[in-house]
Amino acid sequence: MIEQVKEKMQELKGSFPAGMEYEVDYDVSKFLDASIDKVMHTLIEAFILVAFVVFIFLGDWRSTLIPILAVPVSLIGTFAFMQVFGITINLITLFALVLAIGIVVDNAIVVVEAVHAKMEEHAHLTPYKATQEVLGEIGGAIVAITLVMTAVFIPVTFMSGPVGVFYRQFSITMASSIVISGIVALSLTPVIEK
């Protein structure tokens, strides 16, 4: 939008009376570009840290890949929720997405680690069978974690006034990313683990 306004002003500049100029006093596009750039850096750093930590503790590249795939799937799903609720990408939602990066990976790591523990405990188990047993054991815990984390953000959506508008966007973004991460942990993560 800012770029389109700048282009339109350049176009209109030709129709100004002689000697008349315009000047942009306050340009937020640099700040927005820097914020978006910071989100991208944080996302990349989160991927690297998650991969590093999971690989150190599990020692398996395949298991390292699973949580790394859970993050973009959850964030893309969050964008779908944002569109449904009419929320745009702005500094508040970008902030929520930065925070969500660390949260959405938790559920996938819990499932992956539980499958590894189950396979070490019972050496004869195949990954498929271990995943089935783990989902039976910790599926309720994943749902509970998701509901508790979501319960933290949902009440904020009902705040009124100008502050409520900002926090509503933040809370819906966070809550939807958490719900989607729970769904991913119970559906996509076990499929990849098998």
mmCIF file of C-alpha atoms in Angstrom:
data_model
loop_
_atom_site.group_PDB
_atom_site.id
_atom_site.type_symbol
_atom_site.label_atom_id
_atom_site.label_comp_id
_atom_site.label_asym_id
_atom_site.label_seq_id
_atom_site.Cartn_x
_atom_site.Cartn_y
_atom_site.Cartn_z
ATOM 1 C CA MET A 1 0.000 0.000 0.000
ATOM 2 C CA ILE A 2 2.793 2.407 0.920
ATOM 3 C CA GLU A 3 4.603 1.673 -2.322
ATOM 4 C CA GLN A 4 1.415 2.296 -4.305
ATOM 5 C CA VAL A 5 0.913 5.651 -2.551
ATOM 6 C CA LYS A 6 4.498 6.629 -3.377
ATOM 7 C CA GLU A 7 4.011 5.660 -7.021
ATOM 8 C CA LYS A 8 0.747 7.621 -7.195
ATOM 9 C CA MET A 9 2.419 10.696 -5.678
ATOM 10 C CA GLN A 10 5.180 10.503 -8.290
ATOM 11 C CA GLU A 11 2.478 10.293 -10.973
ATOM 12 C CA LEU A 12 0.571 13.270 -9.511
ATOM 13 C CA LYS A 13 3.775 15.291 -9.172
ATOM 14 C CA GLY A 14 3.652 15.983 -12.927
ATOM 15 C CA SER A 15 0.313 17.805 -12.527
ATOM 16 C CA PHE A 16 1.471 20.091 -9.669
ATOM 17 C CA PRO A 17 1.745 23.832 -10.415
ATOM 18 C CA ALA A 18 5.233 25.080 -11.246
ATOM 19 C CA GLY A 19 7.481 25.359 -8.195
ATOM 20 C CA MET A 20 5.265 23.138 -6.016
ATOM 21 C CA GLU A 21 6.894 20.090 -4.438
ATOM 22 C CA TYR A 22 5.761 17.490 -1.943
ATOM 23 C CA GLU A 23 7.679 15.877 0.865
ATOM 24 C CA VAL A 24 7.079 12.705 2.862
ATOM 25 C CA ASP A 25 7.385 13.686 6.522
ATOM 26 C CA TYR A 26 6.882 10.287 8.091
ATOM 27 C CA ASP A 27 7.522 7.008 6.277
ATOM 28 C CA VAL A 28 6.668 3.897 8.275
ATOM 29 C CA SER A 29 7.634 1.563 5.453
ATOM 30 C CA LYS A 30 11.251 1.404 6.659
ATOM 31 C CA PHE A 31 10.107 0.400 10.137
ATOM 32 C CA LEU A 32 7.678 -2.179 8.728
ATOM 33 C CA ASP A 33 10.338 -3.613 6.422
ATOM 34 C CA ALA A 34 12.752 -3.863 9.362
ATOM 35 C CA SER A 35 10.066 -5.594 11.466
ATOM 36 C CA ILE A 36 9.284 -8.115 8.741
ATOM 37 C CA ASP A 37 12.998 -8.713 8.263
ATOM 38 C CA LYS A 38 13.348 -9.338 12.011
ATOM 39 C CA VAL A 39 10.506 -11.879 11.918
ATOM 40 C CA MET A 40 12.266 -13.725 9.107
ATOM 41 C CA HIS A 41 15.539 -13.725 11.063
ATOM 42 C CA THR A 42 13.737 -15.016 14.158
ATOM 43 C CA LEU A 43 12.059 -17.756 12.136
ATOM 44 C CA ILE A 44 15.390 -18.896 10.702
ATOM 45 C CA GLU A 45 17.059 -18.734 14.119
ATOM 46 C CA ALA A 46 14.203 -20.738 15.638
ATOM 47 C CA PHE A 47 14.540 -23.415 12.951
ATOM 48 C CA ILE A 48 18.278 -23.665 13.575
ATOM 49 C CA LEU A 49 17.926 -23.773 17.369
ATOM 50 C CA VAL A 50 15.123 -26.335 17.264
ATOM 51 C CA ALA A 51 17.078 -28.528 14.862
ATOM 52 C CA PHE A 52 20.211 -28.245 16.984
ATOM 53 C CA VAL A 53 18.519 -29.023 20.311
ATOM 54 C CA VAL A 54 16.402 -31.891 18.964
ATOM 55 C CA PHE A 55 19.385 -33.423 17.193
ATOM 56 C CA ILE A 56 21.559 -33.198 20.319
ATOM 57 C CA PHE A 57 18.942 -34.906 22.496
ATOM 58 C CA LEU A 58 17.620 -37.480 20.020
ATOM 59 C CA GLY A 59 20.658 -37.900 17.770
ATOM 60 C CA ASP A 60 18.516 -38.578 14.705
ATOM 61 C CA TRP A 61 18.207 -36.350 11.636
ATOM 62 C CA ARG A 62 14.796 -37.737 10.722
ATOM 63 C CA SER A 63 13.395 -36.843 14.138
ATOM 64 C CA THR A 64 14.999 -33.434 13.837
ATOM 65 C CA LEU A 65 13.156 -32.789 10.585
ATOM 66 C CA ILE A 66 9.700 -33.437 12.077
ATOM 67 C CA PRO A 67 9.534 -30.433 14.478
ATOM 68 C CA ILE A 68 11.108 -28.230 11.807
ATOM 69 C CA LEU A 69 8.227 -29.129 9.453
ATOM 70 C CA ALA A 70 5.635 -28.545 12.196
ATOM 71 C CA VAL A 71 6.526 -24.845 12.511
ATOM 72 C CA PRO A 72 5.764 -23.688 8.940
ATOM 73 C CA VAL A 73 2.638 -25.854 8.754
ATOM 74 C CA SER A 74 1.314 -24.277 11.960
ATOM 75 C CA LEU A 75 2.197 -20.744 10.863
ATOM 76 C CA ILE A 76 0.618 -21.173 7.423
ATOM 77 C CA GLY A 77 -2.511 -22.479 9.127
ATOM 78 C CA THR A 78 -2.423 -19.412 11.373
ATOM 79 C CA PHE A 79 -2.517 -17.185 8.284
ATOM 80 C CA ALA A 80 -5.691 -19.004 7.190
ATOM 81 C CA PHE A 81 -7.305 -18.304 10.588
ATOM 82 C CA MET A 82 -6.203 -14.681 10.406
ATOM 83 C CA GLN A 83 -7.936 -14.331 7.052
ATOM 84 C CA VAL A 84 -11.131 -15.904 8.382
ATOM 85 C CA PHE A 85 -11.207 -13.411 11.274
ATOM 86 C CA GLY A 86 -10.317 -10.473 9.014
ATOM 87 C CA ILE A 87 -6.950 -9.878 10.664
ATOM 88 C CA THR A 88 -4.186 -8.369 8.564
ATOM 89 C CA ILE A 89 -0.456 -8.774 8.881
ATOM 90 C CA ASN A 90 0.715 -5.850 11.002
ATOM 91 C CA LEU A 91 3.198 -5.256 13.786
ATOM 92 C CA ILE A 92 0.925 -6.789 16.428
ATOM 93 C CA THR A 93 0.338 -9.987 14.465
ATOM 94 C CA LEU A 94 4.007 -10.174 13.484
ATOM 95 C CA PHE A 95 4.890 -9.975 17.164
ATOM 96 C CA ALA A 96 2.424 -12.782 17.875
ATOM 97 C CA LEU A 97 3.950 -14.893 15.095
ATOM 98 C CA VAL A 98 7.429 -14.394 16.521
ATOM 99 C CA LEU A 99 6.207 -15.616 19.911
ATOM 100 C CA ALA A 100 4.250 -18.438 18.292
ATOM 101 C CA ILE A 101 7.358 -19.845 16.619
ATOM 102 C CA GLY A 102 8.658 -21.019 19.975
ATOM 103 C CA ILE A 103 5.311 -22.323 21.156
ATOM 104 C CA VAL A 104 4.132 -24.249 18.093
ATOM 105 C CA VAL A 105 7.156 -26.528 18.053
ATOM 106 C CA ASP A 106 6.555 -27.844 21.591
ATOM 107 C CA ASN A 107 3.771 -30.300 20.808
ATOM 108 C CA ALA A 108 5.669 -31.886 17.908
ATOM 109 C CA ILE A 109 8.777 -32.293 20.059
ATOM 110 C CA VAL A 110 6.725 -33.977 22.793
ATOM 111 C CA VAL A 111 5.385 -36.558 20.318
ATOM 112 C CA VAL A 112 8.768 -37.207 18.681
ATOM 113 C CA GLU A 113 10.536 -37.585 22.021
ATOM 114 C CA ALA A 114 7.827 -39.930 23.344
ATOM 115 C CA VAL A 115 8.120 -42.161 20.262
ATOM 116 C CA HIS A 116 11.900 -42.342 20.700
ATOM 117 C CA ALA A 117 11.539 -43.176 24.390
ATOM 118 C CA LYS A 118 8.995 -45.887 23.583
ATOM 119 C CA MET A 119 11.260 -47.425 20.940
ATOM 120 C CA GLU A 120 14.244 -47.427 23.322
ATOM 121 C CA GLU A 121 12.123 -48.973 26.059
ATOM 122 C CA HIS A 122 10.830 -51.714 23.747
ATOM 123 C CA ALA A 123 13.507 -52.488 21.143
ATOM 124 C CA HIS A 124 11.189 -54.767 19.153
ATOM 125 C CA LEU A 125 8.670 -51.986 18.375
ATOM 126 C CA THR A 126 8.507 -50.553 14.881
ATOM 127 C CA PRO A 127 8.129 -46.777 14.508
ATOM 128 C CA TYR A 128 4.522 -47.323 13.376
ATOM 129 C CA LYS A 129 3.588 -49.385 16.439
ATOM 130 C CA ALA A 130 5.484 -47.064 18.795
ATOM 131 C CA THR A 131 3.648 -44.069 17.347
ATOM 132 C CA GLN A 132 0.279 -45.777 17.833
ATOM 133 C CA GLU A 133 1.067 -46.568 21.468
ATOM 134 C CA VAL A 134 2.428 -43.088 22.155
ATOM 135 C CA LEU A 135 -0.656 -41.368 20.727
ATOM 136 C CA GLY A 136 -2.830 -43.509 22.971
ATOM 137 C CA GLU A 137 -0.747 -42.550 25.985
ATOM 138 C CA ILE A 138 -0.080 -38.834 25.414
ATOM 139 C CA GLY A 139 -2.880 -37.788 23.035
ATOM 140 C CA GLY A 140 -4.920 -36.499 25.975
ATOM 141 C CA ALA A 141 -1.926 -34.589 27.303
ATOM 142 C CA ILE A 142 -1.383 -32.891 23.933
ATOM 143 C CA VAL A 143 -5.056 -31.877 23.852
ATOM 144 C CA ALA A 144 -4.817 -30.614 27.447
ATOM 145 C CA ILE A 145 -1.649 -28.607 26.727
ATOM 146 C CA THR A 146 -3.321 -27.066 23.690
ATOM 147 C CA LEU A 147 -6.487 -26.157 25.595
ATOM 148 C CA VAL A 148 -4.612 -24.669 28.559
ATOM 149 C CA MET A 149 -2.344 -22.575 26.323
ATOM 150 C CA THR A 150 -5.335 -21.416 24.277
ATOM 151 C CA ALA A 151 -7.269 -20.565 27.443
ATOM 152 C CA VAL A 152 -4.574 -18.025 28.270
ATOM 153 C CA PHE A 153 -5.208 -16.035 25.084
ATOM 154 C CA ILE A 154 -8.947 -16.473 24.376
ATOM 155 C CA PRO A 155 -10.217 -14.136 27.168
ATOM 156 C CA VAL A 156 -8.096 -11.319 25.740
ATOM 157 C CA THR A 157 -10.170 -11.379 22.541
ATOM 158 C CA PHE A 158 -13.126 -10.002 24.500
ATOM 159 C CA MET A 159 -11.374 -6.845 25.696
ATOM 160 C CA SER A 160 -13.133 -3.659 24.636
ATOM 161 C CA GLY A 161 -11.905 -0.274 23.517
ATOM 162 C CA PRO A 162 -8.922 0.685 21.375
ATOM 163 C CA VAL A 163 -6.561 -1.544 23.365
ATOM 164 C CA GLY A 164 -8.934 -4.439 22.837
ATOM 165 C CA VAL A 165 -8.641 -4.056 19.059
ATOM 166 C CA PHE A 166 -4.885 -4.553 19.236
ATOM 167 C CA TYR A 167 -4.939 -7.368 21.767
ATOM 168 C CA ARG A 168 -7.751 -9.136 19.911
ATOM 169 C CA GLN A 169 -5.524 -9.497 16.857
ATOM 170 C CA PHE A 170 -2.640 -10.689 19.012
ATOM 171 C CA SER A 171 -4.707 -13.234 20.945
ATOM 172 C CA ILE A 172 -6.484 -14.685 17.913
ATOM 173 C CA THR A 173 -3.150 -15.088 16.138
ATOM 174 C CA MET A 174 -1.581 -16.804 19.155
ATOM 175 C CA ALA A 175 -4.590 -19.001 19.956
ATOM 176 C CA SER A 176 -5.009 -20.170 16.376
ATOM 177 C CA SER A 177 -1.313 -21.038 16.056
ATOM 178 C CA ILE A 178 -1.483 -23.053 19.283
ATOM 179 C CA VAL A 179 -4.613 -24.941 18.196
ATOM 180 C CA ILE A 180 -3.086 -25.731 14.831
ATOM 181 C CA SER A 181 0.145 -26.915 16.468
ATOM 182 C CA GLY A 182 -1.898 -29.324 18.578
ATOM 183 C CA ILE A 183 -3.661 -30.639 15.482
ATOM 184 C CA VAL A 184 -0.320 -30.971 13.679
ATOM 185 C CA ALA A 185 1.177 -32.835 16.651
ATOM 186 C CA LEU A 186 -1.711 -35.326 16.645
ATOM 187 C CA SER A 187 -1.965 -35.780 12.875
ATOM 188 C CA LEU A 188 1.028 -34.714 10.766
ATOM 189 C CA THR A 189 3.792 -35.504 13.271
ATOM 190 C CA PRO A 190 2.716 -39.146 13.800
ATOM 191 C CA VAL A 191 2.348 -39.673 10.049
ATOM 192 C CA ILE A 192 5.885 -38.422 9.428
ATOM 193 C CA GLU A 193 7.187 -40.405 12.402
ATOM 194 C CA LYS A 194 5.773 -43.641 11.004
#
